[in-house]
mmCIF file of C-alpha atoms and ligand atoms in Angstrom:
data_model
loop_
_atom_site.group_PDB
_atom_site.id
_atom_site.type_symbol
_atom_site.label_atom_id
_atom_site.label_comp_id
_atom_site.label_asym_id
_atom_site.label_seq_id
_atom_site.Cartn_x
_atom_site.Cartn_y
_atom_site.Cartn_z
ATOM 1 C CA UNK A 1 -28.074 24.874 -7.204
ATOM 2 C CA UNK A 2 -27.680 21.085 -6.581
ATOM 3 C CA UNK A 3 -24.395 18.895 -7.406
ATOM 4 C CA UNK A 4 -23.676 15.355 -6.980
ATOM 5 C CA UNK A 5 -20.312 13.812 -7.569
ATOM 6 C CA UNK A 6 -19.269 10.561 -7.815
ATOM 7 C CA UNK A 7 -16.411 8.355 -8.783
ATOM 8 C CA UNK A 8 -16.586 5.498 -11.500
ATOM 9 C CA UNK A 9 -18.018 2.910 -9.595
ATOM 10 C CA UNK A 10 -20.772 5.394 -8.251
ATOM 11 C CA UNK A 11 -21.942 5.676 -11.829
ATOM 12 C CA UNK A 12 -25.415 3.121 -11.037
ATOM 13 C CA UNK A 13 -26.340 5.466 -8.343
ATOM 14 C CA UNK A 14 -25.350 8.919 -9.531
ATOM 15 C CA UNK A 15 -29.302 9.111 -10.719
ATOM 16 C CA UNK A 16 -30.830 8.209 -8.246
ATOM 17 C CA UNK A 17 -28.750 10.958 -6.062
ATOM 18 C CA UNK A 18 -28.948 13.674 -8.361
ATOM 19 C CA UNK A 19 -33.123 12.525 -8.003
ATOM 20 C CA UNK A 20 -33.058 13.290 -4.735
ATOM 21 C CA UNK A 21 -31.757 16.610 -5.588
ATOM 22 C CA UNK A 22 -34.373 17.554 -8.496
ATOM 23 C CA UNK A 23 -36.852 17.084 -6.362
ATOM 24 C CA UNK A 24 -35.177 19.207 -3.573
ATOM 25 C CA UNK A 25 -34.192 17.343 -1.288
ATOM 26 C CA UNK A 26 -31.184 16.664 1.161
ATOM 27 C CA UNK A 27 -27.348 15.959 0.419
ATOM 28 C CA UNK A 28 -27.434 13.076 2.679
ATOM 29 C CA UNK A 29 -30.762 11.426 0.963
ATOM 30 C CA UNK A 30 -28.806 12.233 -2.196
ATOM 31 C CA UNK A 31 -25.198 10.481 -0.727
ATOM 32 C CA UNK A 32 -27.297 7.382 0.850
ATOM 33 C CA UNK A 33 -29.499 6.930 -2.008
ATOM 34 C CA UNK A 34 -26.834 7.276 -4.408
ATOM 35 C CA UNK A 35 -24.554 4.845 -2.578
ATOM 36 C CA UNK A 36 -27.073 1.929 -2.052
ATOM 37 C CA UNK A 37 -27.674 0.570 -6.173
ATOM 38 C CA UNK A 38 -23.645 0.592 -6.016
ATOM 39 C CA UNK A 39 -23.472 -1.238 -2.707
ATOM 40 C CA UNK A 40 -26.296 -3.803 -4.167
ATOM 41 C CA UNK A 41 -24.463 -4.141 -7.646
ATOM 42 C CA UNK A 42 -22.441 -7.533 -7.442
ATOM 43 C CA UNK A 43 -20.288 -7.012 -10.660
ATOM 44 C CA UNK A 44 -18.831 -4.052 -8.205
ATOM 45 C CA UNK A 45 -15.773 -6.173 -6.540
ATOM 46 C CA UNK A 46 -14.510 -3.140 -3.912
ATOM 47 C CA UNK A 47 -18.457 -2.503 -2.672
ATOM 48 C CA UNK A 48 -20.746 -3.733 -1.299
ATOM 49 C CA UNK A 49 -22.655 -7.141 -2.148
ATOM 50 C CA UNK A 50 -20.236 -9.049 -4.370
ATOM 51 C CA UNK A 51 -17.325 -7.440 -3.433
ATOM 52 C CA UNK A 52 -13.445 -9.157 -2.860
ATOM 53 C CA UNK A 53 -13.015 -11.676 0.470
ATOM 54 C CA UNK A 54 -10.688 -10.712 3.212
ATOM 55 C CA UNK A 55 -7.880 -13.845 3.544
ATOM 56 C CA UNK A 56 -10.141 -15.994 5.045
ATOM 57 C CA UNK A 57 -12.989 -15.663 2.375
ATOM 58 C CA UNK A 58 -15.393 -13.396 4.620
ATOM 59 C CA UNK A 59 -15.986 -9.771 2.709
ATOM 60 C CA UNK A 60 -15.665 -7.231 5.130
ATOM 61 C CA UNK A 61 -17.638 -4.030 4.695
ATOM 62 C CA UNK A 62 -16.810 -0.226 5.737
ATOM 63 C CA UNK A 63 -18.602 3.184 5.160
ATOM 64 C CA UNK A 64 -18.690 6.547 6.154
ATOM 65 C CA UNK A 65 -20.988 9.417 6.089
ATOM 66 C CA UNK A 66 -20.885 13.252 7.146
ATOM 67 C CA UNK A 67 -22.989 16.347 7.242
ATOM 68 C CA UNK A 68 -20.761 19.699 6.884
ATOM 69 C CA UNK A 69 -23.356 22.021 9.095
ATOM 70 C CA UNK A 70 -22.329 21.128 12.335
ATOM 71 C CA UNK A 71 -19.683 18.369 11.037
ATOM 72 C CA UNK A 72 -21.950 14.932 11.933
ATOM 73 C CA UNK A 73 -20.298 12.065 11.033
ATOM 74 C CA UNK A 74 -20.836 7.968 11.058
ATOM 75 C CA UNK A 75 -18.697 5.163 10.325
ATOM 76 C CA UNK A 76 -18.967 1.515 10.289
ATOM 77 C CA UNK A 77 -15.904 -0.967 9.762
ATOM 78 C CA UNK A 78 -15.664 -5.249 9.431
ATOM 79 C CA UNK A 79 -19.785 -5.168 8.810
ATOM 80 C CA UNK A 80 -19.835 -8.924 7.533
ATOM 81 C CA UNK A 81 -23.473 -10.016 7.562
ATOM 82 C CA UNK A 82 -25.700 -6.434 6.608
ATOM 83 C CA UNK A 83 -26.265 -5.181 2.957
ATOM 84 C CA UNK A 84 -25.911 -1.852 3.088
ATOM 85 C CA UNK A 85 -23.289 -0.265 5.418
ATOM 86 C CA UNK A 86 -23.961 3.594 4.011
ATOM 87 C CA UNK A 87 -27.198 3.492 5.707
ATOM 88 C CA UNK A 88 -25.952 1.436 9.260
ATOM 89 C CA UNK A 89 -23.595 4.480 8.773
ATOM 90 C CA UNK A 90 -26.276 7.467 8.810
ATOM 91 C CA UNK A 91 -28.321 5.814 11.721
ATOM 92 C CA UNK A 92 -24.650 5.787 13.943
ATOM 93 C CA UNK A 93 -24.630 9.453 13.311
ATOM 94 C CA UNK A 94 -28.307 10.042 13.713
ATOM 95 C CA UNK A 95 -28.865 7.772 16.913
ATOM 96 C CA UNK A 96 -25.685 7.545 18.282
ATOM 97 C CA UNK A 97 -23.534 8.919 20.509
ATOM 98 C CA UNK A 98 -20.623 7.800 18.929
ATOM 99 C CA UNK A 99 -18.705 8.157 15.118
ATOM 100 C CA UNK A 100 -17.607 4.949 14.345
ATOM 101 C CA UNK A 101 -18.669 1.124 15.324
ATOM 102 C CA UNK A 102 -16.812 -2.089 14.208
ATOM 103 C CA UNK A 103 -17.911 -5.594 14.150
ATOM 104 C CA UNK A 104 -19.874 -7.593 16.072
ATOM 105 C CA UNK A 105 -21.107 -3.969 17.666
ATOM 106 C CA UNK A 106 -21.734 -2.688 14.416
ATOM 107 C CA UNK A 107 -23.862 -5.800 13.788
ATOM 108 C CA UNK A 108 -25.573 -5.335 16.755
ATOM 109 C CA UNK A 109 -26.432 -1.831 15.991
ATOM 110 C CA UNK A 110 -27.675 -2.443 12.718
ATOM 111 C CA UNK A 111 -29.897 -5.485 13.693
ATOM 112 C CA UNK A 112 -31.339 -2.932 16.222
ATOM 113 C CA UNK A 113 -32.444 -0.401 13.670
ATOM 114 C CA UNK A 114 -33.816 -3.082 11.343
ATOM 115 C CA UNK A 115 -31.143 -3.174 8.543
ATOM 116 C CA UNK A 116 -31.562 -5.771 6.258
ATOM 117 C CA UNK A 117 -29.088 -9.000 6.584
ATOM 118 C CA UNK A 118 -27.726 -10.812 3.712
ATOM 119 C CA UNK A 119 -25.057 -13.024 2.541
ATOM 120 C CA UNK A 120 -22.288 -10.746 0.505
ATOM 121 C CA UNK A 121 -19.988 -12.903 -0.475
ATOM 122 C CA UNK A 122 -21.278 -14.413 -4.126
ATOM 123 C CA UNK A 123 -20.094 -17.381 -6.176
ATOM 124 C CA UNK A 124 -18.036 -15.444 -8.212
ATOM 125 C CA UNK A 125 -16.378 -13.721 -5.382
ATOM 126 C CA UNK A 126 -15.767 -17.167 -3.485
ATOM 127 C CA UNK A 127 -14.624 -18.634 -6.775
ATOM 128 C CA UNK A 128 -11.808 -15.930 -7.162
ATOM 129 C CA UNK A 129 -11.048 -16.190 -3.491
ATOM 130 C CA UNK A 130 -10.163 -20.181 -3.591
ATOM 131 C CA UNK A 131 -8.689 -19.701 -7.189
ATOM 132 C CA UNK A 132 -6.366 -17.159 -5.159
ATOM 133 C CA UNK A 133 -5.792 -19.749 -1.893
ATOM 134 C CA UNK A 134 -4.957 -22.368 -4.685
ATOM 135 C CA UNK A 135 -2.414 -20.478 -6.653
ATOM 136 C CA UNK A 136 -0.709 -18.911 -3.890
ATOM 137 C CA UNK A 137 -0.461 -21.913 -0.880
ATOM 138 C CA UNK A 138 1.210 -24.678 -0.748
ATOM 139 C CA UNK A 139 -0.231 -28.293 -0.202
ATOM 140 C CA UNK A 140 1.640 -28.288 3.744
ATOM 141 C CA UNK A 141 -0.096 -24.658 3.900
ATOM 142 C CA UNK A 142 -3.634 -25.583 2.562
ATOM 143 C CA UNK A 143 -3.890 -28.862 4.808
ATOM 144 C CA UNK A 144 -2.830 -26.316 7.622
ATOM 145 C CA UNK A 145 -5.419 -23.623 6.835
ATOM 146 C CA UNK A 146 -6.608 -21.297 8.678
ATOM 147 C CA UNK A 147 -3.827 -22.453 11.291
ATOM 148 C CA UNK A 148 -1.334 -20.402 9.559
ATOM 149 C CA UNK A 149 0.202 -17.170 9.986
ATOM 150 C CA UNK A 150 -1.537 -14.425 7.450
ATOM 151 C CA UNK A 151 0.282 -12.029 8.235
ATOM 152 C CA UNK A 152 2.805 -12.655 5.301
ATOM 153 C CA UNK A 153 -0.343 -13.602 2.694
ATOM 154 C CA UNK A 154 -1.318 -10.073 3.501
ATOM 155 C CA UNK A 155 1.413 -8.778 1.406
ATOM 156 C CA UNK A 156 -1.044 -10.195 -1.506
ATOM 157 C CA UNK A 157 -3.954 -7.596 -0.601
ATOM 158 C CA UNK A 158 -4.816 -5.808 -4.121
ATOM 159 C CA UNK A 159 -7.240 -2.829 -4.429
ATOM 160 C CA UNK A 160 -9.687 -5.508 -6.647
ATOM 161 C CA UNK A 161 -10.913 -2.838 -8.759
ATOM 162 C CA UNK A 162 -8.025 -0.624 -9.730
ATOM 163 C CA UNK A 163 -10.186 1.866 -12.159
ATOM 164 C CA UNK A 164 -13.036 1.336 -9.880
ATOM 165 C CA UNK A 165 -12.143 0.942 -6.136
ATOM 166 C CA UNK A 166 -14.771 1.772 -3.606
ATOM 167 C CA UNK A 167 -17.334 4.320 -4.155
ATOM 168 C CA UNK A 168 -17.430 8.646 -2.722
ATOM 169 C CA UNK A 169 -20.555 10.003 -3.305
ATOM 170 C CA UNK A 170 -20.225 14.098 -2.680
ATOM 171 C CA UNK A 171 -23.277 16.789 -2.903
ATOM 172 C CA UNK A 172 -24.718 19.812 -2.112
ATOM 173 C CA UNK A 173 -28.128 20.708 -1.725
ATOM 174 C CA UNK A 174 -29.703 23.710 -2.789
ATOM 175 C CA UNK A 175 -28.935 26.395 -0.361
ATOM 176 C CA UNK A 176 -25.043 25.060 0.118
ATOM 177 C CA UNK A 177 -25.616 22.082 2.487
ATOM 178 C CA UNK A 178 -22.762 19.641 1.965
ATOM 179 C CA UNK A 179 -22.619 15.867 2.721
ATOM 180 C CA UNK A 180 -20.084 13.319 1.854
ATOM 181 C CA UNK A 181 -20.249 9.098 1.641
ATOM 182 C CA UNK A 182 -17.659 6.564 0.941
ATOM 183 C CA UNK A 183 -18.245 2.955 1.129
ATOM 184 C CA UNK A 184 -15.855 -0.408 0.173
ATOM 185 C CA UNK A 185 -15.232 -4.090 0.829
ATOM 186 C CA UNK A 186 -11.317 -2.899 0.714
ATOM 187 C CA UNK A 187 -8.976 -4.054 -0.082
ATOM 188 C CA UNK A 188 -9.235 -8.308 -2.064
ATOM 189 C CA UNK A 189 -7.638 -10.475 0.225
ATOM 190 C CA UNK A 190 -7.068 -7.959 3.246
ATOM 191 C CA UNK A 191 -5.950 -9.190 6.629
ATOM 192 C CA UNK A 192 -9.217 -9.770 8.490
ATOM 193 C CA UNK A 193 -10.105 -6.462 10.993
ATOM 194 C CA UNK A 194 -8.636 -4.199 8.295
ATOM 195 C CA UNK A 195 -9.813 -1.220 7.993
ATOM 196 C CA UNK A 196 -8.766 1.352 5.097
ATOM 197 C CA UNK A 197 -9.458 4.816 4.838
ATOM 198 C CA UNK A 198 -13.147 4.628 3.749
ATOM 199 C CA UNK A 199 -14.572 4.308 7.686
ATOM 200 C CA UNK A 200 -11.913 6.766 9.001
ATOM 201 C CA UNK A 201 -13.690 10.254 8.751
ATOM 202 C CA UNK A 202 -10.487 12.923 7.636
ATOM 203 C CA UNK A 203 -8.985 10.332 5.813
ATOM 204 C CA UNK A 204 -11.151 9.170 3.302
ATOM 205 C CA UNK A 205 -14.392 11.542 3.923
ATOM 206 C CA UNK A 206 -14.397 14.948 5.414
ATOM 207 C CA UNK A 207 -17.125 17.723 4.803
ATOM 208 C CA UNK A 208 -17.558 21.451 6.204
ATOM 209 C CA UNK A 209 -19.784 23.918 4.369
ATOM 210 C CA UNK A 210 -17.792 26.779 4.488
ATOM 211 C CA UNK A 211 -15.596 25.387 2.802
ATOM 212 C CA UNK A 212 -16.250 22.002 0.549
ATOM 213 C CA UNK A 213 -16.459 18.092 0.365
ATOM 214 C CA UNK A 214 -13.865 15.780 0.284
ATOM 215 C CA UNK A 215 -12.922 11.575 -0.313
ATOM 216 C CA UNK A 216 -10.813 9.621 -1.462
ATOM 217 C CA UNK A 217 -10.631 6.201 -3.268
ATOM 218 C CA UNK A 218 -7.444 3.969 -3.667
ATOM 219 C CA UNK A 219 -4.631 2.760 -1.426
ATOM 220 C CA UNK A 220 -6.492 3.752 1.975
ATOM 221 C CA UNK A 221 -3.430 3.243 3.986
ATOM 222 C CA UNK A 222 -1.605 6.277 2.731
ATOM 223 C CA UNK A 223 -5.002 8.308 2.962
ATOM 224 C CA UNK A 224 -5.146 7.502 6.578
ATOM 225 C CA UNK A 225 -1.649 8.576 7.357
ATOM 226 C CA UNK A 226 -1.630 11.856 5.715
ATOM 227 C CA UNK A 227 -5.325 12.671 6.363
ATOM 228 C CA UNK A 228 -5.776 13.232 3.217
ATOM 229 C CA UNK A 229 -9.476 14.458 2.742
ATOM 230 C CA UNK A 230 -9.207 16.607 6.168
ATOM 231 C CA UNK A 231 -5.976 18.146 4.842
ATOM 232 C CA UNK A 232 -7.721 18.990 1.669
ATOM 233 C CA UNK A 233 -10.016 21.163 3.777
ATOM 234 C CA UNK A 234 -8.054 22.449 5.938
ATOM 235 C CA UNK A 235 -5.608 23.978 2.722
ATOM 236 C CA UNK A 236 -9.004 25.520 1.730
ATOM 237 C CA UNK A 237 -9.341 27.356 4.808
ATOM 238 C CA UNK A 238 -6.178 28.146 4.802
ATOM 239 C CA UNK A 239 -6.986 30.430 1.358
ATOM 240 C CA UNK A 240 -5.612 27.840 -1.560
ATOM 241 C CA UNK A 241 -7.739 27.373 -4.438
ATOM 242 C CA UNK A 242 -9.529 23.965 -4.744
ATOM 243 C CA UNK A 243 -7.153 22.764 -7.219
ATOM 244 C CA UNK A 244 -3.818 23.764 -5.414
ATOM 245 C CA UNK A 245 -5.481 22.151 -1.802
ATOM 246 C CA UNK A 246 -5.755 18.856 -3.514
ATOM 247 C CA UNK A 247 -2.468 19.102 -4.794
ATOM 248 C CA UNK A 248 -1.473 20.219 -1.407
ATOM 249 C CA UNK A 249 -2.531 17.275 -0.115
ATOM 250 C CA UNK A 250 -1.010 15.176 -2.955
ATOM 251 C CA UNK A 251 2.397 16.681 -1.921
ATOM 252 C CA UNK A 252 1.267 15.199 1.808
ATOM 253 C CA UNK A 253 1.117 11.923 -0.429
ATOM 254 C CA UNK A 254 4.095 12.408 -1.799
ATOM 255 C CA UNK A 255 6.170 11.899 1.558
ATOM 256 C CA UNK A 256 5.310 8.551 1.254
ATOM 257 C CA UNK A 257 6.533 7.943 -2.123
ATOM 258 C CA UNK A 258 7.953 4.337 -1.541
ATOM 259 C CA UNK A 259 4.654 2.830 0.231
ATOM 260 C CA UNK A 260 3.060 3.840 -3.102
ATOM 261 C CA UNK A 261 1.458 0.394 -4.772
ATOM 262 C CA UNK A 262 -1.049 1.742 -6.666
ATOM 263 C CA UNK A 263 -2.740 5.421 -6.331
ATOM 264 C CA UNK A 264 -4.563 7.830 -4.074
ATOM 265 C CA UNK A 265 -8.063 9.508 -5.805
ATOM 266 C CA UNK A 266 -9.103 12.859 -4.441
ATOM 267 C CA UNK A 267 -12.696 14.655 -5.589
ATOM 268 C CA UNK A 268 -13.497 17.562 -3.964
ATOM 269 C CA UNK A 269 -16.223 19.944 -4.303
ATOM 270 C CA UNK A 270 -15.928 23.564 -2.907
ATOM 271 C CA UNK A 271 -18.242 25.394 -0.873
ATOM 272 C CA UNK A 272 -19.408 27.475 -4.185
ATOM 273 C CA UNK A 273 -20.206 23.890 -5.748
ATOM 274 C CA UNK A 274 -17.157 23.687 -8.020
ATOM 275 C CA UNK A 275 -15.869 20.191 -8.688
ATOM 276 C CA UNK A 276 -12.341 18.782 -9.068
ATOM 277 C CA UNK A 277 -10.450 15.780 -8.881
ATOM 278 C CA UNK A 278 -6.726 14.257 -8.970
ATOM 279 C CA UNK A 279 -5.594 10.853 -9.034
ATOM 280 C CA UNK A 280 -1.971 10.347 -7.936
ATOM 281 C CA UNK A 281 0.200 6.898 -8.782
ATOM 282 C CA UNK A 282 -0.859 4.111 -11.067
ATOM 283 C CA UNK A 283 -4.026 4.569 -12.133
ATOM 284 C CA UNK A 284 -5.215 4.089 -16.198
ATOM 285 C CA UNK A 285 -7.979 6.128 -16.737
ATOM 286 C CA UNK A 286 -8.576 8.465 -13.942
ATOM 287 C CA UNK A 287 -12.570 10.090 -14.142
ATOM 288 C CA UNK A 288 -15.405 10.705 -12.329
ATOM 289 C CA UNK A 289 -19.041 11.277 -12.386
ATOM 290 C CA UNK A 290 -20.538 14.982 -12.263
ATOM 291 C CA UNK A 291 -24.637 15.698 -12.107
ATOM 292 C CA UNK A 292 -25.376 19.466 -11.467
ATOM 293 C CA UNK A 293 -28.733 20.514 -11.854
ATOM 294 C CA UNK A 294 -30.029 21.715 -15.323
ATOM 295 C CA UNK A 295 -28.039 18.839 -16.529
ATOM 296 C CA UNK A 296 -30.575 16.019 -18.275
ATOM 297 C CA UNK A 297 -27.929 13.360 -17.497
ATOM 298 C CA UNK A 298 -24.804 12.791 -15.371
ATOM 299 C CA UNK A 299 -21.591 13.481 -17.094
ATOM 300 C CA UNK A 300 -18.024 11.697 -17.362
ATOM 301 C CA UNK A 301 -15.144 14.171 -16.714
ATOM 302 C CA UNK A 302 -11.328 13.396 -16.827
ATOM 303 C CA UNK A 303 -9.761 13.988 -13.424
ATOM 304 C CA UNK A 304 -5.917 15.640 -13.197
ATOM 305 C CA UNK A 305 -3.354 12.781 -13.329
ATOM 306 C CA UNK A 306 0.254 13.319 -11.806
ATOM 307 C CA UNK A 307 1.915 9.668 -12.199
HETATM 308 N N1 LIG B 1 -9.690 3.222 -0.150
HETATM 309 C C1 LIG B 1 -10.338 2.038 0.205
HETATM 310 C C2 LIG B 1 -9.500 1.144 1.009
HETATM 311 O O1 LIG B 1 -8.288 1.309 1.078
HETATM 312 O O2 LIG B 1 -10.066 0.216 1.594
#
């Protein structure tokens, strides 16, 4: 029995990851397959091609993947010039010694294996980006730019996509094989070198097959400091249910009440293929995608809310 998750944003790849399924294949064919339309899709602003500049108007891409056999993991952070960092991602855990490259390494890396290059930052996205530098600087401050301190401009960094933010891809292959994939431009108008919680595996992205698939979308920083999706395993193994783990975790969350500016999304699917998911903070219309096979087409569900 196959099951892909996904969350809103992941909805133009959810078919082409529950494909991969149907025709039995693997959970990480079905998390990199279903990642890459959403990575390529430029009306996405927190993935990907098209996505939100960092302060100096370069977009700055991070992604993660993991197997939950024998807990392989890859992560790539800051990749400016490559179009898909889900699949630089899977050849760091497949060729390399190492989890998680940033950079100009990262670059390096994926010009090694062949990736393809591309510009990602669009028209639009450069558009919004000066629209921003004009509304928010003064003339002294634009005649000075870039030789300026960011660091207070960083204050202005805005998940760009609220509903959407980033896409988790989850599934499980026939047989119980987990994998898990996350992958974001961050944050709009980020500090340059930031890194959220997408490329940080047991914050945003953690998978072990006895016991389910985790990630998170939203405000990454709070993610990383509670280690959110390893917590949410780790309350599994512990014996909670799926639903209480999450809200486990959420209570982690919690702790951290007054750093909240927008919200923290958790899906999680166990290790008997059982989906859930719980959006904590601000967030309108909290839902995710669910494909399970037998099902002709991918489904909408409502996630839990706690405001
Ligand atoms: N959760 C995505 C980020 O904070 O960049």
């Amino acid at each position: 029995m196959g099951i892909v998750i996904c969350n809103r944003a992941g909805g133009v790849g959810i078919a082409q990851g529950a494909r991969v399924l149907e025709e039995g294949g693997l959970a990480l064919d079905a998390i990199e397959q279903g990642i890459r339309p959403v990575e390529a899709d430029v009306t996405i602003h927190s993935v990907g091609r098209g996505g939100w500049p960092n302060l100096l108007g370069q977009v700055e891409l991070d992604a993660c993947i993991m197997e939950g056999r024998a807990l392989r993991a890859g992560a790539v952070g800051a990749v400016r010039s490559f179009l898909h960092p889900i699949s630089i991602a899977r050849r760091v855990m497949e060729r390399l010694p190492h989890v998680l490259l940033v950079g100009d390494g990262a670059e390096r890396f994926a010009r090694e294996c062949a990736m393809e290059e591309g510009e990602n930052l669009t028209a639009e996205a450069r558009e919004a980006w000066q629209a921003w530098r004009a509304a928010r600087l003064s003339e002294d401050e634009l005649a000075r730019w870039p030789d300026l301190s960011l660091a207070p401009l960083a204050q202005d960094a805005a998940d760009p996509q609220r509903t959407h933010g980033t896409t988790i891809f989850l599934a499980q292959e026939a047989g119980g094989h987990m994998a898990a994939g996350v992958s974001t431009s961050g944050w709009a108008f980020k500090y340059p070198g930031r890194l959220g919680d997408s490329p940080i595996i047991g914050a945003g992205c953690y998978v072990d097959d006895r016991y389910g698939a985790v990630a998170c979308v939203g405000q990454g920083e709070l993610a990383i400091r509670a280690g959110t999706a390893r917590a949410v395993v780790l309350y599994l193994k512990m014996g909670l249910g799926l639903r209480a783990a999450c809200h486990e975790a959420i209570d982690d969350l919690q702790a951290m009440r007054d750093d909240l500016r927008s919200f923290v999304m958790i899906h999680a699917v166990n290790a008997r293929g059982m989906p859930y998911a719980v959006a904590w903070g601000d967030h309108p219309n909290p839902r995710y995608w669910m494909w399970q096979d037998g099902m002709g087409a991918p489904e909408l569900c409502e996630a839990e809310h706690i405001a």
